[in-house]
């Protein structure tokens, strides 16, 4: 099963139910204090966990699923396809102020 099939058949349904809790937790840390910040959401999926930050910040999302990235783009993230197992995130060092990686490490072969 490739990543897009997994996303459509399994991950999307289970992740959406847990996203509200994750958003609540992230908002505790980020609150309304972030403005004009560059944020990277690693393994962003559909972008629902960080879309609340897009109003006042530049939020980028990387994921291996093209389908998930389409949804993240609709949620206001600037999206980039990346196979994180190959460490090919195409940004300069120190480009981001904050990097968020929730629910991603268990999907990597060699984190």
PDB file of C-alpha atoms in Angstrom:
ATOM      1  CA  UNK A   1       0.000   0.000   0.000  1.00  0.00           C
ATOM      2  CA  UNK A   2       1.502   3.352  -0.984  1.00  0.00           C
ATOM      3  CA  UNK A   3       1.308   6.501   1.156  1.00  0.00           C
ATOM      4  CA  UNK A   4      -1.716   7.989  -0.600  1.00  0.00           C
ATOM      5  CA  UNK A   5      -3.689   4.738  -0.298  1.00  0.00           C
ATOM      6  CA  UNK A   6      -2.786   4.540   3.402  1.00  0.00           C
ATOM      7  CA  UNK A   7      -3.822   8.157   3.884  1.00  0.00           C
ATOM      8  CA  UNK A   8      -7.207   7.638   2.210  1.00  0.00           C
ATOM      9  CA  UNK A   9      -8.063   4.283   3.772  1.00  0.00           C
ATOM     10  CA  UNK A  10      -6.651   4.429   7.280  1.00  0.00           C
ATOM     11  CA  UNK A  11      -4.917   7.557   8.476  1.00  0.00           C
ATOM     12  CA  UNK A  12      -7.436  10.178   7.403  1.00  0.00           C
ATOM     13  CA  UNK A  13     -10.322   8.730   9.406  1.00  0.00           C
ATOM     14  CA  UNK A  14      -8.383   8.054  12.601  1.00  0.00           C
ATOM     15  CA  UNK A  15      -6.393  11.279  12.489  1.00  0.00           C
ATOM     16  CA  UNK A  16      -9.323  13.615  12.095  1.00  0.00           C
ATOM     17  CA  UNK A  17     -10.881  12.461  15.345  1.00  0.00           C
ATOM     18  CA  UNK A  18      -7.666  13.117  17.278  1.00  0.00           C
ATOM     19  CA  UNK A  19      -6.807  16.428  15.614  1.00  0.00           C
ATOM     20  CA  UNK A  20      -9.071  18.543  17.827  1.00  0.00           C
ATOM     21  CA  UNK A  21      -7.142  17.402  20.918  1.00  0.00           C
ATOM     22  CA  UNK A  22      -3.819  18.124  19.234  1.00  0.00           C
ATOM     23  CA  UNK A  23      -4.948  21.593  18.180  1.00  0.00           C
ATOM     24  CA  UNK A  24      -5.994  22.327  21.757  1.00  0.00           C
ATOM     25  CA  UNK A  25      -2.572  21.244  23.040  1.00  0.00           C
ATOM     26  CA  UNK A  26      -0.665  23.222  20.407  1.00  0.00           C
ATOM     27  CA  UNK A  27      -2.724  26.332  21.073  1.00  0.00           C
ATOM     28  CA  UNK A  28      -1.670  26.215  24.730  1.00  0.00           C
ATOM     29  CA  UNK A  29       1.959  26.584  23.641  1.00  0.00           C
ATOM     30  CA  UNK A  30       1.458  28.989  20.768  1.00  0.00           C
ATOM     31  CA  UNK A  31      -1.552  30.927  22.039  1.00  0.00           C
ATOM     32  CA  UNK A  32      -1.894  34.297  20.289  1.00  0.00           C
ATOM     33  CA  UNK A  33       1.693  35.303  20.970  1.00  0.00           C
ATOM     34  CA  UNK A  34       3.058  34.244  17.593  1.00  0.00           C
ATOM     35  CA  UNK A  35       3.010  36.835  14.845  1.00  0.00           C
ATOM     36  CA  UNK A  36       5.029  36.891  11.623  1.00  0.00           C
ATOM     37  CA  UNK A  37       6.718  33.606  12.503  1.00  0.00           C
ATOM     38  CA  UNK A  38       7.900  30.965  10.026  1.00  0.00           C
ATOM     39  CA  UNK A  39       6.605  27.586  11.174  1.00  0.00           C
ATOM     40  CA  UNK A  40       7.302  24.161   9.662  1.00  0.00           C
ATOM     41  CA  UNK A  41       4.791  21.361  10.254  1.00  0.00           C
ATOM     42  CA  UNK A  42       6.676  18.115   9.553  1.00  0.00           C
ATOM     43  CA  UNK A  43       4.321  15.336   8.487  1.00  0.00           C
ATOM     44  CA  UNK A  44       1.536  17.894   8.261  1.00  0.00           C
ATOM     45  CA  UNK A  45      -1.122  15.587   6.819  1.00  0.00           C
ATOM     46  CA  UNK A  46      -4.142  17.721   5.895  1.00  0.00           C
ATOM     47  CA  UNK A  47      -2.811  20.664   7.921  1.00  0.00           C
ATOM     48  CA  UNK A  48      -5.618  20.856  10.450  1.00  0.00           C
ATOM     49  CA  UNK A  49      -3.257  20.892  13.430  1.00  0.00           C
ATOM     50  CA  UNK A  50      -1.510  24.102  12.411  1.00  0.00           C
ATOM     51  CA  UNK A  51      -4.061  25.884  10.222  1.00  0.00           C
ATOM     52  CA  UNK A  52      -5.088  28.021  13.212  1.00  0.00           C
ATOM     53  CA  UNK A  53      -1.616  29.597  12.989  1.00  0.00           C
ATOM     54  CA  UNK A  54      -1.888  30.623   9.314  1.00  0.00           C
ATOM     55  CA  UNK A  55      -3.744  33.868   9.971  1.00  0.00           C
ATOM     56  CA  UNK A  56      -0.709  35.682  11.424  1.00  0.00           C
ATOM     57  CA  UNK A  57       2.212  33.422  10.462  1.00  0.00           C
ATOM     58  CA  UNK A  58       3.847  31.723   7.490  1.00  0.00           C
ATOM     59  CA  UNK A  59       3.087  28.027   7.992  1.00  0.00           C
ATOM     60  CA  UNK A  60       4.764  25.448   5.775  1.00  0.00           C
ATOM     61  CA  UNK A  61       3.855  21.780   5.680  1.00  0.00           C
ATOM     62  CA  UNK A  62       5.818  18.804   4.392  1.00  0.00           C
ATOM     63  CA  UNK A  63       4.355  15.356   3.902  1.00  0.00           C
ATOM     64  CA  UNK A  64       4.821  12.250   1.764  1.00  0.00           C
ATOM     65  CA  UNK A  65       1.140  12.075   0.775  1.00  0.00           C
ATOM     66  CA  UNK A  66       0.150  14.221  -2.193  1.00  0.00           C
ATOM     67  CA  UNK A  67      -3.525  13.871  -1.214  1.00  0.00           C
ATOM     68  CA  UNK A  68      -2.831  15.145   2.293  1.00  0.00           C
ATOM     69  CA  UNK A  69      -0.825  18.055   0.875  1.00  0.00           C
ATOM     70  CA  UNK A  70      -3.762  19.095  -1.321  1.00  0.00           C
ATOM     71  CA  UNK A  71      -5.909  19.403   1.797  1.00  0.00           C
ATOM     72  CA  UNK A  72      -3.145  21.191   3.715  1.00  0.00           C
ATOM     73  CA  UNK A  73      -2.877  23.679   0.868  1.00  0.00           C
ATOM     74  CA  UNK A  74      -6.628  24.311   1.147  1.00  0.00           C
ATOM     75  CA  UNK A  75      -6.119  24.858   4.887  1.00  0.00           C
ATOM     76  CA  UNK A  76      -3.667  27.691   4.217  1.00  0.00           C
ATOM     77  CA  UNK A  77      -0.289  25.968   4.512  1.00  0.00           C
ATOM     78  CA  UNK A  78       2.467  26.398   1.947  1.00  0.00           C
ATOM     79  CA  UNK A  79       3.048  22.761   1.068  1.00  0.00           C
ATOM     80  CA  UNK A  80       6.085  20.817  -0.091  1.00  0.00           C
ATOM     81  CA  UNK A  81       6.274  17.112  -0.931  1.00  0.00           C
ATOM     82  CA  UNK A  82       9.065  15.366   0.960  1.00  0.00           C
ATOM     83  CA  UNK A  83      10.083  11.800   1.722  1.00  0.00           C
ATOM     84  CA  UNK A  84      11.233  12.350   5.272  1.00  0.00           C
ATOM     85  CA  UNK A  85      13.023   9.005   5.383  1.00  0.00           C
ATOM     86  CA  UNK A  86      15.459  10.483   2.869  1.00  0.00           C
ATOM     87  CA  UNK A  87      15.870  13.775   4.750  1.00  0.00           C
ATOM     88  CA  UNK A  88      15.162  15.844   1.664  1.00  0.00           C
ATOM     89  CA  UNK A  89      13.433  18.864   3.169  1.00  0.00           C
ATOM     90  CA  UNK A  90      14.305  21.636   0.687  1.00  0.00           C
ATOM     91  CA  UNK A  91      14.838  24.623   2.987  1.00  0.00           C
ATOM     92  CA  UNK A  92      17.939  26.498   4.102  1.00  0.00           C
ATOM     93  CA  UNK A  93      19.246  25.965   7.622  1.00  0.00           C
ATOM     94  CA  UNK A  94      17.631  28.335  10.141  1.00  0.00           C
ATOM     95  CA  UNK A  95      14.816  29.234   7.709  1.00  0.00           C
ATOM     96  CA  UNK A  96      12.155  28.399  10.310  1.00  0.00           C
ATOM     97  CA  UNK A  97      11.570  29.902  13.726  1.00  0.00           C
ATOM     98  CA  UNK A  98       9.572  26.893  14.968  1.00  0.00           C
ATOM     99  CA  UNK A  99       9.317  23.277  13.801  1.00  0.00           C
ATOM    100  CA  UNK A 100       6.321  21.175  14.812  1.00  0.00           C
ATOM    101  CA  UNK A 101       6.428  17.379  14.433  1.00  0.00           C
ATOM    102  CA  UNK A 102       3.432  15.648  15.980  1.00  0.00           C
ATOM    103  CA  UNK A 103       2.493  12.058  15.259  1.00  0.00           C
ATOM    104  CA  UNK A 104       5.294  11.517  12.730  1.00  0.00           C
ATOM    105  CA  UNK A 105       8.187   9.566  14.225  1.00  0.00           C
ATOM    106  CA  UNK A 106       6.347   6.250  14.400  1.00  0.00           C
ATOM    107  CA  UNK A 107       5.931   6.431  10.613  1.00  0.00           C
ATOM    108  CA  UNK A 108       9.661   6.822   9.872  1.00  0.00           C
ATOM    109  CA  UNK A 109      11.888   3.817   9.249  1.00  0.00           C
ATOM    110  CA  UNK A 110      15.057   5.370  10.679  1.00  0.00           C
ATOM    111  CA  UNK A 111      14.328   8.634  12.522  1.00  0.00           C
TER     112      UNK A 111
END
